[in-house]
Amino acid sequence: RVSKVCHHRPPSPPLSLSPSPPAMPTAESMSVDGPSATDGNVCNVVYCSLSGAACQRPVISPTTGHVYERSILLQCLLENGGVDPVDGKAPLKEDDLIELRGAAGAAVPPRLPSSSSIPAVLTALRDEYDASALETFGLRKSLMETRRELSQALYRVDAAVRVIARVTQERDAARAALAAAAS
């Protein structure tokens, strides 16, 4: 019996961690922790050969070299009697799978299909424009309030400077009158 889950997408080519032609990976040739940062061919997203979705827990079949999402592959193995879903002949057990631990946390969740349609993109752009317009309005309102406060502060400082200048003149005149009266 063939499951719908097992045939969403045609199988992808085997995973190769080197630029050379793809070779059948073995437990010795594969890094259990995933590709190292020194490899020139590091990929952050690993896609399942069955579903085409980004893997959260990727595993490699040692018989075919294909990458699968662990839960999807285990479900296919249960439905197909323990036969590799791509090969269709080779027996495959859960213990044979090679887990890619380094790629599990690095997988980026796939983009929602709704954000790839034109109406969804237009809606997102409209929402961004509305948010920008509201932010600009708030900033202009804040700028006007700050200008008003600054204007009032400058007026108060100018008035204080005038009062000090007038009082200083009166003091100097009083001193001069006192000095003239004393002499």
mmCIF file of C-alpha atoms in Angstrom:
data_model
loop_
_atom_site.group_PDB
_atom_site.id
_atom_site.type_symbol
_atom_site.label_atom_id
_atom_site.label_comp_id
_atom_site.label_asym_id
_atom_site.label_seq_id
_atom_site.Cartn_x
_atom_site.Cartn_y
_atom_site.Cartn_z
ATOM 1 C CA ARG A 1 0.000 0.000 0.000
ATOM 2 C CA VAL A 2 1.426 3.410 -0.978
ATOM 3 C CA SER A 3 0.850 6.415 1.260
ATOM 4 C CA LYS A 4 -0.016 9.888 -0.010
ATOM 5 C CA VAL A 5 2.593 11.315 2.353
ATOM 6 C CA CYS A 6 5.353 9.352 0.628
ATOM 7 C CA HIS A 7 4.726 10.768 -2.838
ATOM 8 C CA HIS A 8 4.185 14.534 -2.482
ATOM 9 C CA ARG A 9 7.214 15.412 -4.553
ATOM 10 C CA PRO A 10 9.647 13.562 -6.801
ATOM 11 C CA PRO A 11 12.741 12.469 -4.893
ATOM 12 C CA SER A 12 15.632 14.906 -4.777
ATOM 13 C CA PRO A 13 19.181 13.851 -5.577
ATOM 14 C CA PRO A 14 21.305 12.401 -2.771
ATOM 15 C CA LEU A 15 22.919 14.805 -0.308
ATOM 16 C CA SER A 16 26.533 15.590 -1.099
ATOM 17 C CA LEU A 17 28.723 17.525 1.309
ATOM 18 C CA SER A 18 31.558 17.948 -1.180
ATOM 19 C CA PRO A 19 31.715 19.629 -4.597
ATOM 20 C CA SER A 20 32.650 16.284 -6.212
ATOM 21 C CA PRO A 21 30.007 14.102 -7.890
ATOM 22 C CA PRO A 22 27.536 12.586 -5.428
ATOM 23 C CA ALA A 23 28.719 9.391 -3.803
ATOM 24 C CA MET A 24 26.859 6.959 -1.621
ATOM 25 C CA PRO A 25 27.346 8.202 1.963
ATOM 26 C CA THR A 26 28.357 5.815 4.691
ATOM 27 C CA ALA A 27 28.383 6.228 8.444
ATOM 28 C CA GLU A 28 32.164 6.797 8.293
ATOM 29 C CA SER A 29 32.074 9.356 5.466
ATOM 30 C CA MET A 30 29.210 11.424 6.899
ATOM 31 C CA SER A 31 29.762 13.874 9.725
ATOM 32 C CA VAL A 32 27.183 13.010 12.368
ATOM 33 C CA ASP A 33 27.126 16.630 13.494
ATOM 34 C CA GLY A 34 26.471 17.919 9.974
ATOM 35 C CA PRO A 35 28.762 19.920 7.694
ATOM 36 C CA SER A 36 31.505 21.854 9.397
ATOM 37 C CA ALA A 37 31.939 25.616 9.116
ATOM 38 C CA THR A 38 35.186 25.073 7.214
ATOM 39 C CA ASP A 39 33.434 23.312 4.324
ATOM 40 C CA GLY A 40 32.840 25.566 1.341
ATOM 41 C CA ASN A 41 29.526 23.880 0.711
ATOM 42 C CA VAL A 42 27.629 24.546 3.965
ATOM 43 C CA CYS A 43 23.855 24.740 3.623
ATOM 44 C CA ASN A 44 21.601 25.931 6.416
ATOM 45 C CA VAL A 45 18.342 24.396 5.186
ATOM 46 C CA VAL A 46 17.881 20.700 4.472
ATOM 47 C CA TYR A 47 14.773 19.634 2.557
ATOM 48 C CA CYS A 48 12.969 16.326 2.828
ATOM 49 C CA SER A 49 13.116 14.144 -0.308
ATOM 50 C CA LEU A 50 9.526 13.025 0.267
ATOM 51 C CA SER A 51 7.608 16.138 1.296
ATOM 52 C CA GLY A 52 9.877 18.915 0.004
ATOM 53 C CA ALA A 53 9.516 20.778 3.299
ATOM 54 C CA ALA A 54 12.418 21.983 5.436
ATOM 55 C CA CYS A 55 13.475 19.239 7.842
ATOM 56 C CA GLN A 56 13.282 19.809 11.576
ATOM 57 C CA ARG A 57 14.916 16.415 12.349
ATOM 58 C CA PRO A 58 16.771 15.443 9.147
ATOM 59 C CA VAL A 59 18.070 11.909 8.633
ATOM 60 C CA ILE A 60 19.949 10.288 5.746
ATOM 61 C CA SER A 61 19.223 6.868 4.327
ATOM 62 C CA PRO A 62 22.522 4.979 4.028
ATOM 63 C CA THR A 63 21.135 2.918 1.126
ATOM 64 C CA THR A 64 20.139 5.798 -1.197
ATOM 65 C CA GLY A 65 21.782 8.859 0.349
ATOM 66 C CA HIS A 66 18.533 10.834 0.337
ATOM 67 C CA VAL A 67 17.593 13.224 3.147
ATOM 68 C CA TYR A 68 14.243 12.799 4.885
ATOM 69 C CA GLU A 69 12.271 14.297 7.728
ATOM 70 C CA ARG A 70 12.512 11.617 10.413
ATOM 71 C CA SER A 71 8.787 11.483 11.272
ATOM 72 C CA ILE A 72 7.689 11.295 7.613
ATOM 73 C CA LEU A 73 10.219 8.572 6.778
ATOM 74 C CA LEU A 74 9.238 6.486 9.808
ATOM 75 C CA GLN A 75 5.569 6.739 8.804
ATOM 76 C CA CYS A 76 6.425 5.632 5.242
ATOM 77 C CA LEU A 77 8.533 2.755 6.561
ATOM 78 C CA LEU A 78 5.591 1.552 8.657
ATOM 79 C CA GLU A 79 3.220 1.752 5.689
ATOM 80 C CA ASN A 80 5.632 0.224 3.149
ATOM 81 C CA GLY A 81 6.894 -2.634 5.300
ATOM 82 C CA GLY A 82 10.365 -1.279 6.055
ATOM 83 C CA VAL A 83 11.380 -0.630 2.425
ATOM 84 C CA ASP A 84 13.190 2.563 1.395
ATOM 85 C CA PRO A 85 10.484 4.802 -0.169
ATOM 86 C CA VAL A 86 12.755 6.097 -2.963
ATOM 87 C CA ASP A 87 14.514 2.831 -3.859
ATOM 88 C CA GLY A 88 11.484 0.599 -3.285
ATOM 89 C CA LYS A 89 13.734 -2.459 -2.918
ATOM 90 C CA ALA A 90 16.315 -1.951 -0.169
ATOM 91 C CA PRO A 91 15.213 -2.801 3.369
ATOM 92 C CA LEU A 92 15.593 0.092 5.771
ATOM 93 C CA LYS A 93 15.362 0.089 9.553
ATOM 94 C CA GLU A 94 15.151 3.011 11.968
ATOM 95 C CA ASP A 95 18.533 2.041 13.445
ATOM 96 C CA ASP A 96 20.204 2.428 10.008
ATOM 97 C CA LEU A 97 19.288 6.119 9.665
ATOM 98 C CA ILE A 98 22.062 8.715 10.036
ATOM 99 C CA GLU A 99 20.860 11.774 11.935
ATOM 100 C CA LEU A 100 22.113 15.235 10.944
ATOM 101 C CA ARG A 101 22.180 16.946 14.309
ATOM 102 C CA GLY A 102 23.977 20.108 13.102
ATOM 103 C CA ALA A 103 21.301 20.928 10.546
ATOM 104 C CA ALA A 104 18.290 20.456 12.818
ATOM 105 C CA GLY A 105 18.502 23.813 14.592
ATOM 106 C CA ALA A 106 19.704 25.673 11.517
ATOM 107 C CA ALA A 107 16.634 24.917 9.419
ATOM 108 C CA VAL A 108 14.601 27.970 8.544
ATOM 109 C CA PRO A 109 10.871 27.337 8.547
ATOM 110 C CA PRO A 110 9.420 27.577 5.034
ATOM 111 C CA ARG A 111 7.616 30.716 3.991
ATOM 112 C CA LEU A 112 3.862 30.517 4.174
ATOM 113 C CA PRO A 113 2.251 30.029 0.763
ATOM 114 C CA SER A 114 -0.030 33.000 1.415
ATOM 115 C CA SER A 115 2.940 35.401 1.532
ATOM 116 C CA SER A 116 4.022 34.387 -1.953
ATOM 117 C CA SER A 117 0.802 35.452 -3.707
ATOM 118 C CA ILE A 118 0.400 38.931 -5.184
ATOM 119 C CA PRO A 119 -2.611 39.921 -3.029
ATOM 120 C CA ALA A 120 -0.738 38.841 0.104
ATOM 121 C CA VAL A 121 2.325 40.846 -0.925
ATOM 122 C CA LEU A 122 0.129 43.881 -1.638
ATOM 123 C CA THR A 123 -1.540 43.490 1.758
ATOM 124 C CA ALA A 124 1.857 43.267 3.462
ATOM 125 C CA LEU A 125 3.051 46.380 1.607
ATOM 126 C CA ARG A 126 -0.131 48.260 2.527
ATOM 127 C CA ASP A 127 0.284 47.290 6.180
ATOM 128 C CA GLU A 128 3.918 48.432 6.125
ATOM 129 C CA TYR A 129 2.901 51.741 4.514
ATOM 130 C CA ASP A 130 0.157 52.263 7.101
ATOM 131 C CA ALA A 131 2.594 51.555 9.912
ATOM 132 C CA SER A 132 5.125 53.977 8.408
ATOM 133 C CA ALA A 133 2.459 56.666 7.977
ATOM 134 C CA LEU A 134 1.307 56.259 11.597
ATOM 135 C CA GLU A 135 4.891 56.423 12.810
ATOM 136 C CA THR A 136 5.527 59.554 10.725
ATOM 137 C CA PHE A 137 2.363 61.170 12.119
ATOM 138 C CA GLY A 138 3.465 60.366 15.670
ATOM 139 C CA LEU A 139 6.944 61.739 15.014
ATOM 140 C CA ARG A 140 5.552 64.970 13.513
ATOM 141 C CA LYS A 141 3.202 65.405 16.461
ATOM 142 C CA SER A 142 6.099 64.874 18.862
ATOM 143 C CA LEU A 143 8.244 67.332 16.862
ATOM 144 C CA MET A 144 5.553 70.033 17.047
ATOM 145 C CA GLU A 145 5.190 69.536 20.818
ATOM 146 C CA THR A 146 8.968 69.703 21.271
ATOM 147 C CA ARG A 147 9.152 72.868 19.145
ATOM 148 C CA ARG A 148 6.394 74.481 21.225
ATOM 149 C CA GLU A 149 8.177 73.582 24.486
ATOM 150 C CA LEU A 150 11.481 74.868 23.099
ATOM 151 C CA SER A 151 9.870 78.117 21.977
ATOM 152 C CA GLN A 152 8.372 78.677 25.422
ATOM 153 C CA ALA A 153 11.684 77.877 27.121
ATOM 154 C CA LEU A 154 13.557 80.292 24.826
ATOM 155 C CA TYR A 155 10.966 83.020 25.482
ATOM 156 C CA ARG A 156 11.362 82.522 29.258
ATOM 157 C CA VAL A 157 15.169 82.624 28.994
ATOM 158 C CA ASP A 158 15.021 85.786 26.833
ATOM 159 C CA ALA A 159 12.631 87.434 29.321
ATOM 160 C CA ALA A 160 14.927 86.457 32.224
ATOM 161 C CA VAL A 161 17.957 87.909 30.405
ATOM 162 C CA ARG A 162 16.063 91.195 29.841
ATOM 163 C CA VAL A 163 15.027 91.371 33.500
ATOM 164 C CA ILE A 164 18.613 90.706 34.622
ATOM 165 C CA ALA A 165 19.933 93.387 32.251
ATOM 166 C CA ARG A 166 17.383 95.928 33.523
ATOM 167 C CA VAL A 167 18.113 95.096 37.186
ATOM 168 C CA THR A 168 21.855 95.336 36.511
ATOM 169 C CA GLN A 169 21.356 98.799 34.964
ATOM 170 C CA GLU A 170 19.230 99.909 37.928
ATOM 171 C CA ARG A 171 21.875 98.614 40.351
ATOM 172 C CA ASP A 172 24.651 100.410 38.474
ATOM 173 C CA ALA A 173 22.539 103.640 38.448
ATOM 174 C CA ALA A 174 21.835 103.253 42.186
ATOM 175 C CA ARG A 175 25.535 102.759 42.920
ATOM 176 C CA ALA A 176 26.404 105.783 40.823
ATOM 177 C CA ALA A 177 23.767 107.890 42.633
ATOM 178 C CA LEU A 178 25.014 106.637 45.993
ATOM 179 C CA ALA A 179 28.603 107.452 45.084
ATOM 180 C CA ALA A 180 27.555 110.944 43.915
ATOM 181 C CA ALA A 181 25.582 111.549 47.107
ATOM 182 C CA ALA A 182 28.467 110.358 49.289
ATOM 183 C CA SER A 183 30.906 112.723 47.660
#
